[in-house]
C-alpha atoms as an extended CHARMM CRD file, in Angstrom:
* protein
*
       183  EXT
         1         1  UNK       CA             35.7970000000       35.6750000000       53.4770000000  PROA      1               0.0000000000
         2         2  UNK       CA             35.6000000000       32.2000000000       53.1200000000  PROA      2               0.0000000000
         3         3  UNK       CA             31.9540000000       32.1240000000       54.1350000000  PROA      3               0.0000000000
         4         4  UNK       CA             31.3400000000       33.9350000000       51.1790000000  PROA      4               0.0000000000
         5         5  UNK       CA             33.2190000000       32.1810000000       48.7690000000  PROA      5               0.0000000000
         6         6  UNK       CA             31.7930000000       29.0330000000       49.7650000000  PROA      6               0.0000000000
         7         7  UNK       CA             28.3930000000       30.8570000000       49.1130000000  PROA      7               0.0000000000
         8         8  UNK       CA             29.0710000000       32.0550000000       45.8250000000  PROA      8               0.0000000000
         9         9  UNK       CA             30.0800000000       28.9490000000       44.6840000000  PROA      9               0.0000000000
        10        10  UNK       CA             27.3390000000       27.3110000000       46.0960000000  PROA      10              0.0000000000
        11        11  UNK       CA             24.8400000000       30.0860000000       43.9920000000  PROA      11              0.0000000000
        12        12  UNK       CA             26.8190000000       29.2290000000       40.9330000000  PROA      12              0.0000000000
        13        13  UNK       CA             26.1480000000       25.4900000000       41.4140000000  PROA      13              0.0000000000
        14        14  UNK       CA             22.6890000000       25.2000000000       42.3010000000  PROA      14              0.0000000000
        15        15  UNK       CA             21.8380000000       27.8430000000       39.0040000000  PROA      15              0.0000000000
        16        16  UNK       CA             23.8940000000       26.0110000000       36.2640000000  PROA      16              0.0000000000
        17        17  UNK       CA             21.5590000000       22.7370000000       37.6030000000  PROA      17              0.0000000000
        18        18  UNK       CA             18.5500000000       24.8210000000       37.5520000000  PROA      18              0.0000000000
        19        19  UNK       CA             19.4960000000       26.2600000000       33.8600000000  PROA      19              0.0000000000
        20        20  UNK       CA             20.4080000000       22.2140000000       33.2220000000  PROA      20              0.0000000000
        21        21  UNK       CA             16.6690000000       20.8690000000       34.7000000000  PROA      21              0.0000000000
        22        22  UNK       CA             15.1550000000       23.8060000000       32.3760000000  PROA      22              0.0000000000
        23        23  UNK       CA             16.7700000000       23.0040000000       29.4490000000  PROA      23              0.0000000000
        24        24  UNK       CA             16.1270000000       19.3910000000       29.9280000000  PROA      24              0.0000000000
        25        25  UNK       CA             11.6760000000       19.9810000000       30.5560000000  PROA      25              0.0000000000
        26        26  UNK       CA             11.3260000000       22.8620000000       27.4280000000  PROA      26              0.0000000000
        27        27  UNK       CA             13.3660000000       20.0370000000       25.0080000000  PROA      27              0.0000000000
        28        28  UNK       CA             10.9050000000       17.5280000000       26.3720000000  PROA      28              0.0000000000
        29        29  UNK       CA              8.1770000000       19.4990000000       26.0320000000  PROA      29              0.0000000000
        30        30  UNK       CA              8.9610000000       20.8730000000       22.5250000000  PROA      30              0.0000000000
        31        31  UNK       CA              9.5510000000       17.0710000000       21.1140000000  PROA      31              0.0000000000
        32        32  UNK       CA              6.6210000000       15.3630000000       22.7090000000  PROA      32              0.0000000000
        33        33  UNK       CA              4.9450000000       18.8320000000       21.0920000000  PROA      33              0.0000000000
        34        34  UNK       CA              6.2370000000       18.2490000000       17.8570000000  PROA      34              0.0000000000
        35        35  UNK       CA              5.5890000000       14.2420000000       18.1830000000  PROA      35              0.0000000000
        36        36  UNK       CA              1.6970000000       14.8140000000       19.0040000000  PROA      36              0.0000000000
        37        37  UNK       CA              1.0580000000       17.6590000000       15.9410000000  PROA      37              0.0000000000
        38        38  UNK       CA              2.8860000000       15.1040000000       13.6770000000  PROA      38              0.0000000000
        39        39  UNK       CA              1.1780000000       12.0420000000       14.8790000000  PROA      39              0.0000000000
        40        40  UNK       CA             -2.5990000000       14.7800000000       14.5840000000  PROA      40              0.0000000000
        41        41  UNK       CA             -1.7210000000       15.6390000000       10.6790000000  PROA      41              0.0000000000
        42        42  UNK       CA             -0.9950000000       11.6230000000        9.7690000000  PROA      42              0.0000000000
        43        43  UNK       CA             -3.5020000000        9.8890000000       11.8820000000  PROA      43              0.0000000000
        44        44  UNK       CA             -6.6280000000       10.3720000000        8.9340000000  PROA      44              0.0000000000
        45        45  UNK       CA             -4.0180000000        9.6930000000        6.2000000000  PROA      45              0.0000000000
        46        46  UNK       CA             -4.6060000000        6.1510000000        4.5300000000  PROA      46              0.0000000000
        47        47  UNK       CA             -2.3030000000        3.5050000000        5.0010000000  PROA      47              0.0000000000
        48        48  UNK       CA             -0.0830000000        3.0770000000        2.3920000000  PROA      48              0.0000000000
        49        49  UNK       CA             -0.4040000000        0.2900000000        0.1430000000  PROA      49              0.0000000000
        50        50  UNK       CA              2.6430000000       -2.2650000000       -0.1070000000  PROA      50              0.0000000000
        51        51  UNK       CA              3.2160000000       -5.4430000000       -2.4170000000  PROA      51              0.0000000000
        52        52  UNK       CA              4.6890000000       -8.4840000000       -1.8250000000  PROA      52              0.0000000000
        53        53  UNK       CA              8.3880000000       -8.8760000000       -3.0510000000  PROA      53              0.0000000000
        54        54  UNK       CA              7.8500000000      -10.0970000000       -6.2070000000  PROA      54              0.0000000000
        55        55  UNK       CA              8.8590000000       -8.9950000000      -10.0000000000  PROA      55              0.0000000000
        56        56  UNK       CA              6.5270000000       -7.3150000000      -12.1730000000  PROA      56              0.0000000000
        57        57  UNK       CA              4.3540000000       -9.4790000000      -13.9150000000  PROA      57              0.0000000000
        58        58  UNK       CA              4.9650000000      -12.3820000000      -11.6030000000  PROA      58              0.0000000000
        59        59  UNK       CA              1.7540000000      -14.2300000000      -10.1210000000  PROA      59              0.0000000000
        60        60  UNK       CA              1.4870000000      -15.6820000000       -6.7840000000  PROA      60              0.0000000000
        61        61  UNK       CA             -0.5200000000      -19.3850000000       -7.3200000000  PROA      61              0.0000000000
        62        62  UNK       CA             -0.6350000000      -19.9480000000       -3.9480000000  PROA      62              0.0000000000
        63        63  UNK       CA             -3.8220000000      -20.5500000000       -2.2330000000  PROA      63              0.0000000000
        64        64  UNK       CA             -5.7830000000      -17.1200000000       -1.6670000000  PROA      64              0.0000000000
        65        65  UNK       CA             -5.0070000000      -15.8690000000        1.9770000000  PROA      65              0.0000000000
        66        66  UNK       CA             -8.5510000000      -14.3640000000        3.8860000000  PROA      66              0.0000000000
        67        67  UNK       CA             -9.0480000000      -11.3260000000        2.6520000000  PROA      67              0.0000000000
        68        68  UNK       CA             -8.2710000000      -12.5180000000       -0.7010000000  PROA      68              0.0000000000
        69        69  UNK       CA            -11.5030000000      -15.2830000000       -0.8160000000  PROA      69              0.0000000000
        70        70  UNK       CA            -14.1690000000      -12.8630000000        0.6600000000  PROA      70              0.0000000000
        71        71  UNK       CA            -12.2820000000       -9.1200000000       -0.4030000000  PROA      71              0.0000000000
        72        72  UNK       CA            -14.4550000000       -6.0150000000        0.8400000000  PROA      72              0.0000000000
        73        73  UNK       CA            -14.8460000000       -2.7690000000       -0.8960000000  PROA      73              0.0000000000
        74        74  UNK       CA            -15.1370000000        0.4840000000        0.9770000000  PROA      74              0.0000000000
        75        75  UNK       CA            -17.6120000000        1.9980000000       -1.6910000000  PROA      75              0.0000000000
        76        76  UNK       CA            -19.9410000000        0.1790000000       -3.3260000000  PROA      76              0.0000000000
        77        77  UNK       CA            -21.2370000000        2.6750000000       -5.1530000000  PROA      77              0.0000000000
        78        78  UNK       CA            -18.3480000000        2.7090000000       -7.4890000000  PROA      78              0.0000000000
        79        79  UNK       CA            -19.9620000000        1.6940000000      -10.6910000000  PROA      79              0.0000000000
        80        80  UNK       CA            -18.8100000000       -2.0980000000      -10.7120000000  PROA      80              0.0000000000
        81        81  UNK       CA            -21.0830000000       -4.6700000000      -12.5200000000  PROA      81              0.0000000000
        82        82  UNK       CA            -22.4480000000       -7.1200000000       -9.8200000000  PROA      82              0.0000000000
        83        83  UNK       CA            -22.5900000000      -10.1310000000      -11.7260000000  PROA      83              0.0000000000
        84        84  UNK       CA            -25.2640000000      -13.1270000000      -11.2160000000  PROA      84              0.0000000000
        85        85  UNK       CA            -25.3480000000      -16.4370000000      -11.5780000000  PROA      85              0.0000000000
        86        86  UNK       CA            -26.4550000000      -17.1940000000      -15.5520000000  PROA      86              0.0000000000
        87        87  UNK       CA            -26.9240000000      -13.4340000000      -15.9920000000  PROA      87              0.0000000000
        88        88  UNK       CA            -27.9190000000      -12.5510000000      -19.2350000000  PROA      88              0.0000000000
        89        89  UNK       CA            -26.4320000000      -15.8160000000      -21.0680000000  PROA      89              0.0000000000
        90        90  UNK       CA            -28.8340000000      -16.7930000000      -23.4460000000  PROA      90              0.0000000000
        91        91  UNK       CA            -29.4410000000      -21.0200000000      -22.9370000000  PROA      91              0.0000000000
        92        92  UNK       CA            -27.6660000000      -21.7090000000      -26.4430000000  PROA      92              0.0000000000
        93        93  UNK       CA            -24.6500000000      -18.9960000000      -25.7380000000  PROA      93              0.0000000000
        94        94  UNK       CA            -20.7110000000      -20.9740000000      -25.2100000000  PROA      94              0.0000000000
        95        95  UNK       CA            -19.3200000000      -20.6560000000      -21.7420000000  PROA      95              0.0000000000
        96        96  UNK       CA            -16.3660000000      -18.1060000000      -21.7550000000  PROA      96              0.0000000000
        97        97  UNK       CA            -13.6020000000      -20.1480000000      -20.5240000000  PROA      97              0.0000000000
        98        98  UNK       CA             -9.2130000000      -19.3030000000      -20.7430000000  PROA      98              0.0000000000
        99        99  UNK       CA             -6.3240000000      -21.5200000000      -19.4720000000  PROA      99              0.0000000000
       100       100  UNK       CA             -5.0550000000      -18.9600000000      -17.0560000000  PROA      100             0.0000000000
       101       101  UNK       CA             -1.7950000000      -21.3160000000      -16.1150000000  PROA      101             0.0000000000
       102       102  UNK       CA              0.0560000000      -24.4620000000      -16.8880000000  PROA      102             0.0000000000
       103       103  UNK       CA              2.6940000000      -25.7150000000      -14.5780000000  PROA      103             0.0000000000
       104       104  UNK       CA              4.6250000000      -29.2760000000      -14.9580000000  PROA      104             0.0000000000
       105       105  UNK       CA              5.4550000000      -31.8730000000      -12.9970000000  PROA      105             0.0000000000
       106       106  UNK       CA              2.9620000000      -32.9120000000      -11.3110000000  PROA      106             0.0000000000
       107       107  UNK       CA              0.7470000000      -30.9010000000      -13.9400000000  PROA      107             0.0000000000
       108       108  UNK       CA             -1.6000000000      -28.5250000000      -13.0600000000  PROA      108             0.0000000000
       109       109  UNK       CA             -3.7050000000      -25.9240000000      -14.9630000000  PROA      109             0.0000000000
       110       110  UNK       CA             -5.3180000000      -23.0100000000      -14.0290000000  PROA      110             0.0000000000
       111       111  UNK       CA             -8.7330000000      -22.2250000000      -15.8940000000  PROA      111             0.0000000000
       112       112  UNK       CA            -11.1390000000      -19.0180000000      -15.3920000000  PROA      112             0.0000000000
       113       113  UNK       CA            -14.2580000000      -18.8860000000      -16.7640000000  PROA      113             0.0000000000
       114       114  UNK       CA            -15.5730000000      -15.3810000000      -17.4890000000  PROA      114             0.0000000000
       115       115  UNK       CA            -18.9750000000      -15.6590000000      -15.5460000000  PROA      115             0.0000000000
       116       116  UNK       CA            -20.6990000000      -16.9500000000      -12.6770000000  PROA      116             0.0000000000
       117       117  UNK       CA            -22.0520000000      -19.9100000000      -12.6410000000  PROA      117             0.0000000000
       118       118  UNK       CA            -24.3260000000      -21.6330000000      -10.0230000000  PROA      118             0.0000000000
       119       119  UNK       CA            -23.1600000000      -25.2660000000      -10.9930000000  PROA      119             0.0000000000
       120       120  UNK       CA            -21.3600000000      -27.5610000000      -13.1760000000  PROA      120             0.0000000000
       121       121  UNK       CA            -17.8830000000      -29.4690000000      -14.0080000000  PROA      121             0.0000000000
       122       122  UNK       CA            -14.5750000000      -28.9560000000      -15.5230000000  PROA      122             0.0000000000
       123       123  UNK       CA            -13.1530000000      -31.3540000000      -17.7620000000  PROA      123             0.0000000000
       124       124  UNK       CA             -9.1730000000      -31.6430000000      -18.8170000000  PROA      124             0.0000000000
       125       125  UNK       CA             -8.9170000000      -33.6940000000      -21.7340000000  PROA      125             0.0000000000
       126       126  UNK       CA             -4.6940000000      -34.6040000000      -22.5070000000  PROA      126             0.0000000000
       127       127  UNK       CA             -4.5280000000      -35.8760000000      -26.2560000000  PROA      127             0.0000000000
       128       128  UNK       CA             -1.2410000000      -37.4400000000      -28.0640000000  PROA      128             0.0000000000
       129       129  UNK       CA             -1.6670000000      -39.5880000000      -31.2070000000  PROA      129             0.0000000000
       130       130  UNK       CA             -0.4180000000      -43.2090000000      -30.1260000000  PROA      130             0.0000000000
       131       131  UNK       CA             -1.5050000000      -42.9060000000      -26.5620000000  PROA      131             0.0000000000
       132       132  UNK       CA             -4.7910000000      -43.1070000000      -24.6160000000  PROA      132             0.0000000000
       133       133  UNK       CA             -6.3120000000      -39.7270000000      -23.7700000000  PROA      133             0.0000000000
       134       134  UNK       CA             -5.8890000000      -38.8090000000      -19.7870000000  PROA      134             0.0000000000
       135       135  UNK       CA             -8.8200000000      -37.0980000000      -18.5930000000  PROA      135             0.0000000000
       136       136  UNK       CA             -9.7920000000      -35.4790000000      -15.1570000000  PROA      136             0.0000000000
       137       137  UNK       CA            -12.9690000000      -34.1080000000      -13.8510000000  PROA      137             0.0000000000
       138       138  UNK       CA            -13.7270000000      -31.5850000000      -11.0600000000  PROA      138             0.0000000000
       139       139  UNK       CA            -16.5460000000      -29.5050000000       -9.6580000000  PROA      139             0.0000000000
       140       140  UNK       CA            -16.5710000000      -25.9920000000      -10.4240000000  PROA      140             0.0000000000
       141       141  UNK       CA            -15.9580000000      -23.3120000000       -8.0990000000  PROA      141             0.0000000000
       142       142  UNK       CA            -17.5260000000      -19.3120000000       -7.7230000000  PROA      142             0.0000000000
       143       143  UNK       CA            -15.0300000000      -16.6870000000       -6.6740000000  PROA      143             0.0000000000
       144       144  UNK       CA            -15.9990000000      -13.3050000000       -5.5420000000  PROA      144             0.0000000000
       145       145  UNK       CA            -16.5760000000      -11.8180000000       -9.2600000000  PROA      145             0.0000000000
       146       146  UNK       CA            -15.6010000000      -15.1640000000      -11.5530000000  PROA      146             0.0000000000
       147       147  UNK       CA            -15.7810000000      -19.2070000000      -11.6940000000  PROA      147             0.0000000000
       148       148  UNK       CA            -13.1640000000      -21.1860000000      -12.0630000000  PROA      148             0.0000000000
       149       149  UNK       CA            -12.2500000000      -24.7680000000      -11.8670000000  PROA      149             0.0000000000
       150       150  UNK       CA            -11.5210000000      -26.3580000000       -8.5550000000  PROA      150             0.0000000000
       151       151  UNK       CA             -7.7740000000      -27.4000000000       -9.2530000000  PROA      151             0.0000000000
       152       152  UNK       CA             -6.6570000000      -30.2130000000      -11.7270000000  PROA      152             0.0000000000
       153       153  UNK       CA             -3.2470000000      -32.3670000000      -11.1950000000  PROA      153             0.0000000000
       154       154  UNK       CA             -2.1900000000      -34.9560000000      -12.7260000000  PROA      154             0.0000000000
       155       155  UNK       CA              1.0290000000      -37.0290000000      -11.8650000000  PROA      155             0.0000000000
       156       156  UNK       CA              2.9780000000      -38.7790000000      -14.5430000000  PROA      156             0.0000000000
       157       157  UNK       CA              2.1880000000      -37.6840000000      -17.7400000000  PROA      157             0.0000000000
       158       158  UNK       CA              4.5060000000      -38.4810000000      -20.1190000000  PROA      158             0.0000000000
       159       159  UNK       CA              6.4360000000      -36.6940000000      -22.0840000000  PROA      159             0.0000000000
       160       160  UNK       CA              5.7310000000      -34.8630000000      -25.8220000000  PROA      160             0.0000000000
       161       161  UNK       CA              3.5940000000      -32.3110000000      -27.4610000000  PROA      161             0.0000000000
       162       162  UNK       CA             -0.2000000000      -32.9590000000      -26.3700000000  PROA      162             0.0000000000
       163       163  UNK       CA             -3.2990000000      -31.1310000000      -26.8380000000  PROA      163             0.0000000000
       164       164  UNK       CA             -4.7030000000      -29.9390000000      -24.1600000000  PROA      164             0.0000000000
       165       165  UNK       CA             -8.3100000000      -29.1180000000      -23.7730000000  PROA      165             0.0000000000
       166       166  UNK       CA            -10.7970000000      -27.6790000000      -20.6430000000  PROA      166             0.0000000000
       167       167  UNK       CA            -14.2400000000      -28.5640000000      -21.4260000000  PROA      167             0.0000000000
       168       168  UNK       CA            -17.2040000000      -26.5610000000      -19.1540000000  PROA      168             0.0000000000
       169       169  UNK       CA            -20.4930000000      -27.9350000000      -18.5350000000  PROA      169             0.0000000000
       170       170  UNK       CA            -23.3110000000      -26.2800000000      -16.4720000000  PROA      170             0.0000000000
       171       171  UNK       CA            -27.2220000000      -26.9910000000      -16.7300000000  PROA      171             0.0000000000
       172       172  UNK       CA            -27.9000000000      -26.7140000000      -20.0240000000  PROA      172             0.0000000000
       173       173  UNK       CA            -24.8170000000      -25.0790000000      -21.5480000000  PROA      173             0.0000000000
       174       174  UNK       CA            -21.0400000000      -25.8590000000      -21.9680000000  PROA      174             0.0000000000
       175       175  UNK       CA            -17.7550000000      -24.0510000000      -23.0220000000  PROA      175             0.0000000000
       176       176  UNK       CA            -14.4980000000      -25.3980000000      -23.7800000000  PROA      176             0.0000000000
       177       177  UNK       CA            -10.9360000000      -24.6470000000      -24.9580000000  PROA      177             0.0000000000
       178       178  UNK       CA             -7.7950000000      -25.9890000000      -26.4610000000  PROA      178             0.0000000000
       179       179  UNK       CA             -4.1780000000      -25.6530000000      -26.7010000000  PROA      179             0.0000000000
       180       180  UNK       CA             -1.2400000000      -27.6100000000      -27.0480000000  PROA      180             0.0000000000
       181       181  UNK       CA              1.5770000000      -27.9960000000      -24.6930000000  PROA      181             0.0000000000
       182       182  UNK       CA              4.6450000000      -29.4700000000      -24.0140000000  PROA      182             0.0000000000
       183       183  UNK       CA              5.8600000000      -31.5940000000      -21.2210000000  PROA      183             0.0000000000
């Protein structure tokens, strides 16, 4: 009697861990199952885009990282104007130029100009009645799809209402523009 007992409980045993070890390989199976169809259905999705923790309207000044000085586009077909150096300005036309930026102390000023162009100079001019006019020059410098001006700063400029004004010069032509500021 206790032979059988022993054998019975024994059966009992060795099915609950055979029910256990089943249970165990079908959940395996069914989430490495599910993991693999979801992981199929996302894998041609695009990436989703995210943007740097910043407000809206907010612009980052810092210097442009890699992909930001020689940016790729996946279709080139898609209708942008390829600008040229000089193309289509006339010889007499103004150089489209805008003050993108001014920041103080030490100042600096952004500047775009609204073309290519294969050479030339930037010119800050600082005017204030009473006081000598502060000037800087720099080369000019081509972006993917623009020009601008290779960076102007200036330490120590004192303090009032002055005029400030970007003057453009390349071959044959020039642009400029004004505005006044306060430091």
């Amino acid at each position: 009697m206790k032979i059988n007992n022993l054998n019975r409980y024994s059966n009992n045993k060795r099915r609950r861990h055979i029910v256990i070890i089943v249970a165990v390989v079908c959940l395996s199976t069914i989430s490495y199952g599910a993991y693999w169809y979801f992981y199929q259905q996302n894998k041609d999705d695009k990436p989703v885009l995210t943007l740097p923790d910043r407000q809206v309207g907010e612009t980052n000044y810092s210097h442009p990282n890699k992909d930001e000085q020689n940016p790729t586009f996946d279709n080139d077909d898609n209708n942008q104007k390829k600008l040229t150096p000089q193309q289509n300005a006339p010889a007499t036309s103004p150089i489209p130029v805008s003050i993108t930026r001014v920041d103080r102390s030490p100042l600096q000023v952004g500047v775009i100009i609204n073309e290519l162009l294969s050479s030339g100079t930037c010119t800050l001019k600082l005017s204030k009645p009473g006081l000598s006019d502060i000037t800087q020059t720099v080369e000019i410098f081509n972006g993917p799809s623009y020009t601008t001006c290779r960076g102007f700063s200036i330490d120590n400029v004192p303090g009032g209402t002055w005029k400030l004004t970007i003057i453009i010069n390349s071959e044959n032509r020039s642009g400029s523009t004004s505005q006044e500021i306060t430091i």
